[in-house]
Amino acid sequence: MNTAITEQAVSEKEFLFPNLENLFCDINIHEYQNVMYKAQESVVSFLEEAHKPFSGVSPKELRKQFENIDLNDPTQSYEEVFEEVRTLYTQHAIAFHHPKYVAHLNCPVVIPAIAAEMLISSINSSLDTWDQSAGGTLMEQKLIEWTCKEIGFERSSDGIFTSGGSQSNLMGMLLARDYYSIKYFNHNIKKNGLPENAHRFRVFVSEAAHFSIQKSASILGLGEQAVVKIKTDRSFRMNSILLEDAIQKEIENGNIPIAVVATAGTTDFGNIDPLTNIARIAKRYSLWFHVDAAYGCALLLTEKYRHLIQGIEHADSVTVDYHKSFFQPVSSSGFLVKDRNYFNLITHYADYLNPKDHDENEIPNQVNKSIQTTRRFDALKLWFTLRIIGKEGLGNYIERIIYTANEAATLLENDPHFELLNRSDLSALVFRYSADPFKTFDLSRINTFIKSQLYRHGNALVAGTKVNGQFYLKFTILNPLTTIEDIQSILTTIKQYGNEYIEVN
Ligand SMILES: *Cc1c(COP(=O)(O)O)cnc(C)c1O
């Protein structure tokens, strides 16, 4: 940069813009490096101090500390802010990297992806249009192509990075609704709103499907009533015979089946619906076939278990959550379609942003395929990850996790203190403490007590869920560092709390 400009900038900084040193730009490189180093130190302290997954702090205890903070009175000192953030946040943050965090679908993240985060937020490209991202758009497209290929889609396929599985599922339902309406009723929902018979549209899911499908139906004006839940079999997979019965019944009642959603890896059990059977039924009744592989996309990474999601390639659309199963920081997800023309259903051309003539001139504007406008370059994290660790390296993590989950299932099955509900295709196990020989206690109560004790002490975190109205505990194992010894030790703790409840009550 030329010195005259620098001097001008410096003098303006003194007289006009007292905070100019905080802007990310070439005159502040030193400040940038300095602060990033401090940020890194703060993360390192988090790693060094997180001896257990959670401090156990209660909202009440923590809320007190927020009372005297005046956001209109900046401290202006990084030392103070890092210290403040440590007491309010970092020291109580849930440590997903801790081997005894086995609660929700949160993975530990990989270092190359964190390196990418630094570039993503510093350079701050927005991936809506070519003129705001350039190479970023092409990198995203290449990662989408890669994902489509791993799914087994043909070259006609396409996709987009999204904020999460919920958004991807919403897009799947959106395309299903609009496609059906235009194809079978010659009614364009994008232009004209919902057709009169929209309240009769029906979408089929298993009772173990993610709630975001219902939410999507309600956002899309179909109402939650549009979602028909199909019972699962003993291993918590959609029963495809009951699916066909349900479709026929809805037709008999004058309703209009438009889509079926199969879950490849349910949130609670990690099991995969019979994709090939469901694909066949979807085809027979001309239904949109969406596969929610938010969790199960992990299996794309491993040759050993890839066969478990055979059939995913028949989908019209697929949800994958890289931030669930590819060890990516939030947010990083994908929505993939078999045929790129499906996106025409939602493309909107804005003169200022993505005028139609850009398409003719082959200028790629990703906003044409997204329901977001300004959009993070999350794809760069996956790029770094694949270039450094590779598919096989990530696949080894997944194989390790599945192995540990299998061992854990065996432990639970062989221990008379526990009742295990499922074997998992992935790594989620639903079980409960049930060592009550005289059946005098309410098992839901004991297990709720156990869960709250674990949370309060924070030495190990497990999740909870309800099955047939009963409360169960859940392990979601997503950390290749979690060993069977860790699981054993968590089970010992669970037994202690269980015994404690029985003794006291
Ligand atoms: C987590 C999950 C979702 C939602 O994904 P988010 O990224 O949390 O929005 C959807 N489907 C399944 C099966 C999930 O497990």
Coordinates of C-alpha atoms and ligand atoms in Angstrom, one line a residue:
M1 CA 0.0 0.0 0.0
N2 CA 1.3 3.4 -0.8
T3 CA 2.6 5.5 2.1
A4 CA 0.5 8.5 1.4
I5 CA -2.7 6.5 1.8
T6 CA -1.4 4.8 5.0
E7 CA -0.6 8.2 6.5
Q8 CA -4.0 9.5 5.6
A9 CA -5.6 6.5 7.1
V10 CA -3.6 6.8 10.3
S11 CA -4.5 10.5 10.7
E12 CA -8.2 9.8 10.0
K13 CA -8.0 7.0 12.5
E14 CA -6.9 9.6 15.2
F15 CA -9.4 12.3 14.3
L16 CA -12.4 10.7 12.8
F17 CA -12.5 6.9 13.4
P18 CA -11.3 6.1 16.9
N19 CA -11.9 2.4 16.3
L20 CA -10.4 2.0 12.9
E21 CA -7.8 -0.4 14.4
N22 CA -10.5 -3.0 14.9
L23 CA -11.3 -3.4 11.2
F24 CA -9.9 -6.4 9.4
C25 CA -7.7 -4.9 6.7
D26 CA -4.1 -4.7 5.7
I27 CA -3.2 -1.7 7.9
N28 CA -4.2 -3.8 11.0
I29 CA -2.3 -7.0 10.3
H30 CA -0.4 -6.8 13.5
E31 CA -3.5 -6.3 15.6
Y32 CA -5.2 -9.2 13.7
Q33 CA -2.3 -11.6 14.5
N34 CA -2.1 -10.5 18.1
V35 CA -5.8 -11.0 18.8
M36 CA -6.0 -14.3 16.9
Y37 CA -3.2 -15.5 19.0
K38 CA -5.1 -14.6 22.2
A39 CA -8.2 -16.3 20.8
Q40 CA -6.2 -19.4 20.2
E41 CA -4.8 -19.3 23.7
S42 CA -8.3 -19.0 25.1
V43 CA -9.3 -22.1 23.2
V44 CA -6.2 -23.9 24.4
S45 CA -7.2 -23.1 28.0
F46 CA -10.6 -24.5 27.3
L47 CA -9.0 -27.8 26.2
E48 CA -6.6 -27.9 29.2
E49 CA -9.3 -27.1 31.7
A50 CA -12.2 -29.3 30.4
H51 CA -11.5 -32.3 32.6
K52 CA -15.1 -33.3 32.3
P53 CA -17.8 -32.7 29.7
F54 CA -19.7 -30.2 31.7
S55 CA -19.3 -28.1 34.8
G56 CA -22.8 -28.8 36.0
V57 CA -23.7 -25.1 36.4
S58 CA -27.5 -24.3 36.5
P59 CA -29.1 -21.6 34.4
K60 CA -30.0 -19.8 37.7
E61 CA -26.4 -19.8 38.9
L62 CA -25.1 -18.6 35.6
R63 CA -27.8 -16.0 34.9
K64 CA -26.8 -14.1 38.1
Q65 CA -23.4 -13.3 36.6
F66 CA -25.0 -11.6 33.6
E67 CA -26.9 -9.1 35.7
N68 CA -24.2 -6.4 36.0
I69 CA -22.9 -6.5 32.4
D70 CA -23.7 -3.3 30.5
L71 CA -23.3 -4.0 26.8
N72 CA -23.2 -0.2 26.2
D73 CA -20.1 0.1 28.3
P74 CA -17.3 -1.7 26.4
T75 CA -14.2 -2.8 28.4
Q76 CA -12.0 -2.2 25.3
S77 CA -9.5 -4.7 26.7
Y78 CA -9.1 -8.1 25.2
E79 CA -7.8 -9.4 28.5
E80 CA -11.0 -8.4 30.2
V81 CA -13.2 -9.7 27.5
F82 CA -11.5 -13.1 27.3
E83 CA -11.8 -13.4 31.0
E84 CA -15.4 -12.4 31.0
V85 CA -16.2 -14.9 28.3
R86 CA -14.3 -17.6 30.2
T87 CA -16.5 -17.1 33.2
L88 CA -19.7 -16.8 31.4
Y89 CA -19.2 -19.3 28.6
T90 CA -16.0 -21.2 28.1
Q91 CA -15.6 -22.7 31.5
H92 CA -19.1 -24.1 31.3
A93 CA -19.3 -24.9 27.6
I94 CA -20.2 -28.5 26.9
A95 CA -17.0 -30.3 25.8
F96 CA -18.0 -32.3 22.7
H97 CA -14.5 -33.5 22.3
H98 CA -14.5 -35.2 25.7
P99 CA -14.7 -39.0 25.4
K100 CA -17.4 -39.1 28.1
Y101 CA -19.7 -36.8 26.1
V102 CA -22.1 -39.4 24.6
A103 CA -25.3 -37.4 24.6
H104 CA -26.6 -35.8 21.4
L105 CA -25.5 -35.9 17.8
N106 CA -22.5 -33.6 18.3
C107 CA -19.2 -34.7 16.9
P108 CA -15.8 -33.6 18.0
V109 CA -14.4 -31.4 15.2
V110 CA -11.3 -31.9 13.1
I111 CA -8.4 -29.3 13.1
P112 CA -8.3 -28.8 9.3
A113 CA -11.9 -27.6 9.5
I114 CA -11.1 -25.2 12.3
A115 CA -8.3 -23.8 10.2
A116 CA -10.8 -23.2 7.4
E117 CA -13.1 -21.4 9.8
M118 CA -10.4 -18.8 10.3
L119 CA -10.4 -18.1 6.6
I120 CA -14.1 -18.3 6.3
S121 CA -14.9 -15.6 8.8
S122 CA -11.9 -13.4 8.1
I123 CA -12.3 -13.3 4.3
N124 CA -16.1 -13.5 4.7
S125 CA -17.1 -14.5 1.2
S126 CA -20.8 -14.8 0.6
L127 CA -21.7 -17.8 -1.5
D128 CA -25.0 -16.5 -2.9
T129 CA -23.4 -15.2 -6.1
W130 CA -20.3 -15.5 -8.2
D131 CA -19.6 -11.8 -7.8
Q132 CA -19.3 -12.2 -4.0
S133 CA -17.4 -15.4 -3.9
A134 CA -15.7 -16.4 -7.2
G135 CA -13.5 -19.5 -6.4
G136 CA -15.6 -20.2 -3.3
T137 CA -18.6 -21.0 -5.6
L138 CA -16.5 -23.5 -7.6
M139 CA -15.2 -25.2 -4.5
E140 CA -18.7 -25.6 -3.1
Q141 CA -19.8 -27.0 -6.4
K142 CA -17.0 -29.5 -6.5
L143 CA -17.8 -30.7 -3.0
I144 CA -21.5 -31.1 -3.9
E145 CA -20.4 -33.1 -7.0
W146 CA -18.3 -35.3 -4.8
T147 CA -21.1 -35.8 -2.3
C148 CA -23.6 -36.7 -5.1
K149 CA -21.1 -39.2 -6.5
E150 CA -20.7 -40.8 -3.1
I151 CA -24.5 -41.1 -2.8
G152 CA -24.5 -42.8 -6.2
F153 CA -26.3 -40.0 -8.1
E154 CA -25.8 -39.5 -11.8
R155 CA -24.2 -36.5 -13.4
S156 CA -27.6 -34.7 -13.7
S157 CA -27.5 -34.3 -9.9
D158 CA -26.8 -31.1 -7.9
G159 CA -27.1 -29.6 -4.5
I160 CA -26.3 -26.8 -2.1
F161 CA -24.7 -26.3 1.3
T162 CA -27.3 -25.5 4.0
S163 CA -27.4 -24.3 7.6
G164 CA -28.4 -27.8 8.9
G165 CA -30.4 -30.9 8.4
S166 CA -33.6 -29.1 9.3
Q167 CA -33.1 -26.6 6.5
S168 CA -32.2 -29.5 4.1
N169 CA -35.4 -31.4 5.1
L170 CA -37.4 -28.2 4.6
M171 CA -36.0 -27.9 1.1
G172 CA -36.8 -31.5 0.4
M173 CA -40.4 -31.0 1.4
L174 CA -40.6 -27.7 -0.5
L175 CA -39.5 -29.3 -3.7
A176 CA -41.7 -32.3 -3.2
R177 CA -44.8 -30.1 -2.7
D178 CA -44.1 -27.8 -5.6
Y179 CA -43.1 -30.6 -8.0
Y180 CA -46.2 -32.6 -7.2
S181 CA -48.4 -29.6 -7.7
I182 CA -47.0 -28.6 -11.0
K183 CA -46.7 -32.0 -12.4
Y184 CA -50.1 -33.4 -11.4
F185 CA -52.3 -30.3 -11.1
N186 CA -50.4 -27.9 -13.4
H187 CA -50.4 -25.5 -10.5
N188 CA -47.4 -23.3 -9.9
I189 CA -47.1 -22.8 -6.1
K190 CA -44.1 -20.5 -6.3
K191 CA -46.3 -18.1 -8.4
N192 CA -49.8 -18.7 -7.2
G193 CA -49.6 -20.0 -3.7
L194 CA -51.1 -23.2 -2.4
P195 CA -53.7 -25.0 -4.5
E196 CA -57.2 -25.6 -3.0
N197 CA -56.5 -29.3 -2.3
A198 CA -53.2 -28.6 -0.5
H199 CA -54.7 -29.5 2.8
R200 CA -55.1 -33.0 1.4
F201 CA -51.4 -33.5 0.6
R202 CA -49.8 -36.3 2.6
V203 CA -46.2 -37.1 3.5
F204 CA -45.2 -40.4 5.0
V205 CA -42.5 -40.8 7.6
S206 CA -41.7 -43.4 10.2
E207 CA -42.6 -42.7 13.8
A208 CA -38.9 -42.5 14.5
A209 CA -38.3 -39.7 11.9
H210 CA -36.9 -36.3 12.9
F211 CA -39.4 -33.7 14.0
S212 CA -38.1 -31.2 11.4
I213 CA -40.3 -33.0 8.8
Q214 CA -43.5 -32.0 10.8
K215 CA -42.1 -28.5 11.3
S216 CA -41.5 -28.3 7.5
A217 CA -45.0 -29.4 6.7
S218 CA -46.4 -26.7 9.0
I219 CA -44.1 -24.0 7.5
L220 CA -45.1 -25.1 4.0
G221 CA -48.7 -24.5 4.8
L222 CA -49.7 -28.2 4.7
G223 CA -50.1 -28.4 8.4
E224 CA -48.6 -31.1 10.7
Q225 CA -51.7 -33.1 9.8
A226 CA -50.1 -33.8 6.4
V227 CA -47.5 -36.0 8.1
V228 CA -48.6 -39.6 8.4
K229 CA -46.4 -41.6 10.8
I230 CA -45.8 -45.2 9.9
K231 CA -45.0 -47.7 12.7
T232 CA -41.6 -49.1 12.9
D233 CA -40.6 -52.8 13.2
R234 CA -38.8 -54.3 16.2
S235 CA -35.5 -52.7 15.1
F236 CA -37.1 -49.2 14.8
R237 CA -37.1 -49.2 11.0
M238 CA -40.1 -48.1 9.0
N239 CA -42.3 -51.1 8.3
S240 CA -42.7 -50.9 4.5
I241 CA -45.8 -53.1 4.4
L242 CA -47.6 -50.7 6.7
L243 CA -46.3 -47.8 4.5
E244 CA -48.1 -49.2 1.5
D245 CA -51.3 -49.8 3.6
A246 CA -51.2 -46.3 4.8
I247 CA -50.7 -44.8 1.3
Q248 CA -53.7 -46.8 0.1
K249 CA -55.8 -45.8 3.0
E250 CA -55.1 -42.1 2.5
I251 CA -56.0 -42.4 -1.2
E252 CA -59.3 -44.1 -0.2
N253 CA -60.0 -41.2 2.1
G254 CA -59.6 -38.8 -0.8
N255 CA -56.2 -37.5 0.3
I256 CA -53.2 -37.0 -1.9
P257 CA -49.9 -38.7 -1.1
I258 CA -47.1 -36.6 -2.4
A259 CA -43.9 -37.8 -0.7
V260 CA -42.3 -40.4 1.4
V261 CA -39.4 -39.6 3.7
A262 CA -37.1 -42.4 4.7
T263 CA -34.6 -41.9 7.6
A264 CA -31.1 -43.2 7.0
G265 CA -30.0 -43.2 10.6
T266 CA -32.7 -42.2 13.1
T267 CA -31.8 -39.6 15.7
D268 CA -32.7 -42.0 18.6
F269 CA -31.7 -45.4 17.3
G270 CA -29.3 -44.8 14.4
N271 CA -31.2 -47.3 12.4
I272 CA -31.8 -47.1 8.7
D273 CA -35.2 -47.5 7.1
P274 CA -35.4 -50.2 4.3
L275 CA -34.5 -47.7 1.5
T276 CA -34.7 -50.0 -1.5
N277 CA -38.2 -51.2 -0.5
I278 CA -39.4 -47.7 0.2
A279 CA -37.9 -46.4 -3.1
R280 CA -40.0 -49.1 -4.9
I281 CA -43.2 -48.1 -3.2
A282 CA -42.5 -44.4 -3.8
K283 CA -42.1 -45.2 -7.5
R284 CA -45.2 -47.3 -7.6
Y285 CA -47.3 -44.4 -6.2
S286 CA -45.4 -41.6 -8.0
L287 CA -44.2 -40.1 -4.7
W288 CA -41.3 -37.8 -4.2
F289 CA -38.6 -39.9 -2.3
H290 CA -36.6 -37.9 0.2
V291 CA -33.9 -39.6 2.3
D292 CA -33.0 -37.9 5.6
A293 CA -29.4 -39.0 6.0
A294 CA -28.4 -36.3 8.4
Y295 CA -26.8 -38.9 10.7
G296 CA -26.4 -41.9 8.3
C297 CA -24.3 -40.0 5.8
A298 CA -21.5 -41.2 7.9
L299 CA -21.8 -44.5 6.1
L300 CA -20.8 -42.9 2.8
L301 CA -17.3 -42.7 4.2
T302 CA -16.7 -46.3 4.9
E303 CA -16.4 -49.2 2.5
K304 CA -17.1 -51.6 5.3
Y305 CA -20.6 -50.3 6.1
R306 CA -21.5 -48.5 2.9
H307 CA -23.9 -51.3 2.0
L308 CA -26.2 -50.3 4.9
I309 CA -27.4 -47.3 3.0
Q310 CA -27.8 -49.0 -0.3
G311 CA -30.9 -47.6 -2.0
I312 CA -30.1 -44.0 -1.1
E313 CA -29.2 -43.5 -4.8
H314 CA -32.9 -43.9 -5.7
A315 CA -33.8 -40.7 -3.8
D316 CA -35.1 -37.6 -5.4
S317 CA -33.5 -35.6 -2.7
V318 CA -31.1 -36.3 0.2
T319 CA -30.2 -34.5 3.5
V320 CA -26.7 -34.9 4.7
D321 CA -25.3 -33.2 7.9
Y322 CA -21.6 -32.8 7.7
H323 CA -21.7 -31.3 11.1
K324 CA -23.2 -34.5 12.5
S325 CA -21.1 -37.2 10.9
F326 CA -18.2 -35.7 9.1
F327 CA -16.6 -34.1 12.2
Q328 CA -17.3 -30.5 10.9
P329 CA -17.9 -27.5 13.1
V330 CA -21.5 -26.1 13.0
S331 CA -22.8 -25.2 10.5
S332 CA -22.1 -27.5 7.6
S333 CA -24.8 -29.5 5.8
G334 CA -26.0 -30.4 2.4
F335 CA -29.1 -30.8 0.3
L336 CA -28.7 -32.9 -2.8
V337 CA -31.1 -33.6 -5.6
K338 CA -31.1 -36.3 -8.3
D339 CA -32.0 -33.8 -11.0
R340 CA -30.7 -30.3 -11.0
N341 CA -33.8 -29.1 -12.9
Y342 CA -35.7 -29.6 -9.6
F343 CA -34.1 -26.4 -8.4
N344 CA -36.0 -24.4 -11.1
L345 CA -39.0 -24.8 -8.9
I346 CA -37.6 -22.4 -6.4
T347 CA -35.3 -20.1 -8.4
H348 CA -36.1 -16.5 -8.1
Y349 CA -34.3 -13.9 -10.2
A350 CA -33.5 -10.6 -8.7
D351 CA -32.2 -7.9 -11.0
Y352 CA -29.7 -6.6 -8.5
L353 CA -28.3 -10.0 -7.6
N354 CA -28.7 -12.9 -10.0
P355 CA -30.4 -11.6 -13.2
K356 CA -31.6 -14.3 -15.6
D357 CA -29.0 -13.4 -18.2
H358 CA -26.3 -14.7 -15.8
D359 CA -27.7 -18.2 -16.5
E360 CA -27.4 -17.7 -20.2
N361 CA -23.8 -16.5 -19.8
E362 CA -23.0 -19.4 -17.5
I363 CA -22.2 -17.3 -14.5
P364 CA -22.8 -19.6 -11.5
N365 CA -25.1 -18.1 -8.8
Q366 CA -25.7 -20.5 -6.0
V367 CA -28.5 -18.4 -4.6
N368 CA -30.6 -19.9 -7.4
K369 CA -30.6 -23.2 -5.5
S370 CA -30.9 -21.9 -1.9
I371 CA -33.6 -20.5 0.4
Q372 CA -30.9 -18.4 2.0
T373 CA -29.4 -15.3 0.4
T374 CA -26.2 -14.3 2.2
R375 CA -24.6 -17.6 2.9
R376 CA -21.4 -18.7 4.7
F377 CA -18.6 -20.5 2.9
D378 CA -19.0 -23.5 5.1
A379 CA -17.9 -25.7 2.2
L380 CA -14.3 -24.6 2.8
K381 CA -14.2 -26.7 6.0
L382 CA -15.0 -29.9 4.2
W383 CA -12.5 -29.0 1.5
F384 CA -9.7 -28.7 4.1
T385 CA -10.9 -31.9 5.7
L386 CA -10.9 -34.0 2.6
R387 CA -7.6 -32.6 1.4
I388 CA -5.9 -33.2 4.7
I389 CA -7.6 -36.3 6.2
G390 CA -9.4 -37.7 3.2
K391 CA -12.5 -39.9 2.9
E392 CA -10.6 -42.9 4.2
G393 CA -9.3 -41.2 7.2
L394 CA -12.8 -40.0 8.2
G395 CA -14.1 -43.4 7.4
N396 CA -11.7 -44.9 9.9
Y397 CA -13.1 -42.6 12.6
I398 CA -16.6 -43.8 11.7
E399 CA -15.6 -47.5 11.8
R400 CA -14.1 -47.0 15.2
I401 CA -17.3 -45.3 16.5
I402 CA -19.5 -48.1 15.1
Y403 CA -17.1 -50.7 16.7
T404 CA -17.3 -49.0 20.1
A405 CA -21.1 -48.7 19.9
N406 CA -21.3 -52.4 19.1
E407 CA -19.2 -53.3 22.1
A408 CA -21.3 -51.0 24.3
A409 CA -24.4 -52.8 23.1
T410 CA -22.9 -56.1 24.1
L411 CA -22.0 -54.7 27.5
L412 CA -25.5 -53.5 28.1
E413 CA -27.1 -56.8 26.9
N414 CA -25.0 -58.8 29.2
D415 CA -25.5 -56.7 32.3
P416 CA -28.7 -57.5 34.2
H417 CA -28.9 -54.0 35.6
F418 CA -29.8 -52.7 32.1
E419 CA -32.4 -53.1 29.4
L420 CA -31.3 -52.3 25.9
L421 CA -33.9 -51.4 23.3
N422 CA -31.9 -51.6 20.1
R423 CA -28.8 -52.6 18.2
S424 CA -27.7 -49.7 16.0
D425 CA -26.6 -49.5 12.4
L426 CA -24.7 -46.4 13.5
S427 CA -23.9 -45.5 17.1
A428 CA -27.0 -44.6 19.1
L429 CA -28.2 -46.9 21.8
V430 CA -31.4 -46.5 23.8
F431 CA -31.4 -48.3 27.2
R432 CA -32.5 -47.9 30.8
Y433 CA -31.4 -48.9 34.2
S434 CA -33.8 -51.6 35.3
A435 CA -32.3 -53.3 38.4
D436 CA -35.4 -53.2 40.5
P437 CA -36.0 -56.9 41.5
F438 CA -39.4 -56.2 43.2
K439 CA -40.7 -53.8 40.5
T440 CA -41.7 -51.4 43.2
F441 CA -40.2 -48.3 41.5
D442 CA -41.2 -46.4 38.4
L443 CA -38.3 -47.0 36.0
S444 CA -39.0 -43.7 34.2
R445 CA -38.5 -41.9 37.5
I446 CA -35.3 -43.7 38.3
N447 CA -33.8 -43.1 34.9
T448 CA -34.9 -39.4 34.9
F449 CA -33.1 -39.1 38.3
I450 CA -30.0 -40.8 36.8
K451 CA -29.9 -38.4 33.9
S452 CA -30.3 -35.3 36.1
Q453 CA -27.6 -36.5 38.4
L454 CA -25.2 -37.1 35.5
Y455 CA -25.9 -33.6 34.3
R456 CA -25.5 -32.0 37.7
H457 CA -22.1 -33.6 38.2
G458 CA -21.0 -33.3 34.6
N459 CA -18.5 -36.2 34.7
A460 CA -20.3 -37.9 31.8
L461 CA -23.2 -36.7 29.7
V462 CA -25.8 -39.0 28.2
A463 CA -29.1 -38.1 26.5
G464 CA -32.6 -39.1 27.3
T465 CA -35.6 -40.0 25.2
K466 CA -39.1 -41.4 25.5
V467 CA -40.2 -44.7 23.9
N468 CA -43.9 -45.7 24.3
G469 CA -44.3 -43.1 27.0
Q470 CA -41.4 -44.4 29.1
F471 CA -38.2 -42.5 29.8
Y472 CA -34.9 -44.1 28.5
L473 CA -31.3 -43.1 28.5
K474 CA -29.4 -42.8 25.3
F475 CA -25.8 -43.0 24.2
T476 CA -24.9 -41.3 21.0
I477 CA -21.2 -42.2 20.4
L478 CA -19.6 -39.9 17.9
N479 CA -16.1 -39.6 19.2
P480 CA -13.4 -42.0 18.0
L481 CA -11.6 -41.3 21.3
T482 CA -14.4 -42.8 23.4
T483 CA -13.3 -46.3 24.4
I484 CA -15.2 -49.2 25.8
E485 CA -13.5 -48.5 29.1
D486 CA -15.1 -45.0 29.1
I487 CA -18.5 -46.6 28.4
Q488 CA -17.9 -49.1 31.2
S489 CA -17.1 -46.4 33.6
I490 CA -20.2 -44.4 32.6
L491 CA -22.3 -47.5 33.2
T492 CA -20.8 -47.9 36.6
T493 CA -21.7 -44.3 37.5
I494 CA -25.3 -44.9 36.2
K495 CA -25.6 -48.0 38.4
Q496 CA -24.4 -45.9 41.4
Y497 CA -27.1 -43.3 40.8
G498 CA -29.7 -46.0 40.2
N499 CA -28.8 -47.7 43.5
E500 CA -28.8 -44.4 45.3
Y501 CA -32.4 -43.7 44.1
I502 CA -33.6 -47.1 45.3
E503 CA -31.9 -46.8 48.7
V504 CA -33.2 -43.3 49.4
N505 CA -36.8 -43.8 48.1
Ligands
LIG1 C1 -30.2 -33.8 13.7 C2 -31.1 -34.3 12.7 C3 -31.8 -33.4 11.8 C4 -31.7 -31.9 12.0 O1 -30.4 -31.5 11.6 P1 -29.9 -30.0 12.2 O2 -28.6 -29.9 11.6 O3 -29.9 -30.2 13.7 O4 -30.9 -29.0 11.7 C5 -32.6 -34.0 10.8 N1 -32.7 -35.3 10.7 C6 -32.1 -36.2 11.5 C7 -32.3 -37.7 11.3 C8 -31.3 -35.7 12.5 O5 -30.7 -36.6 13.4

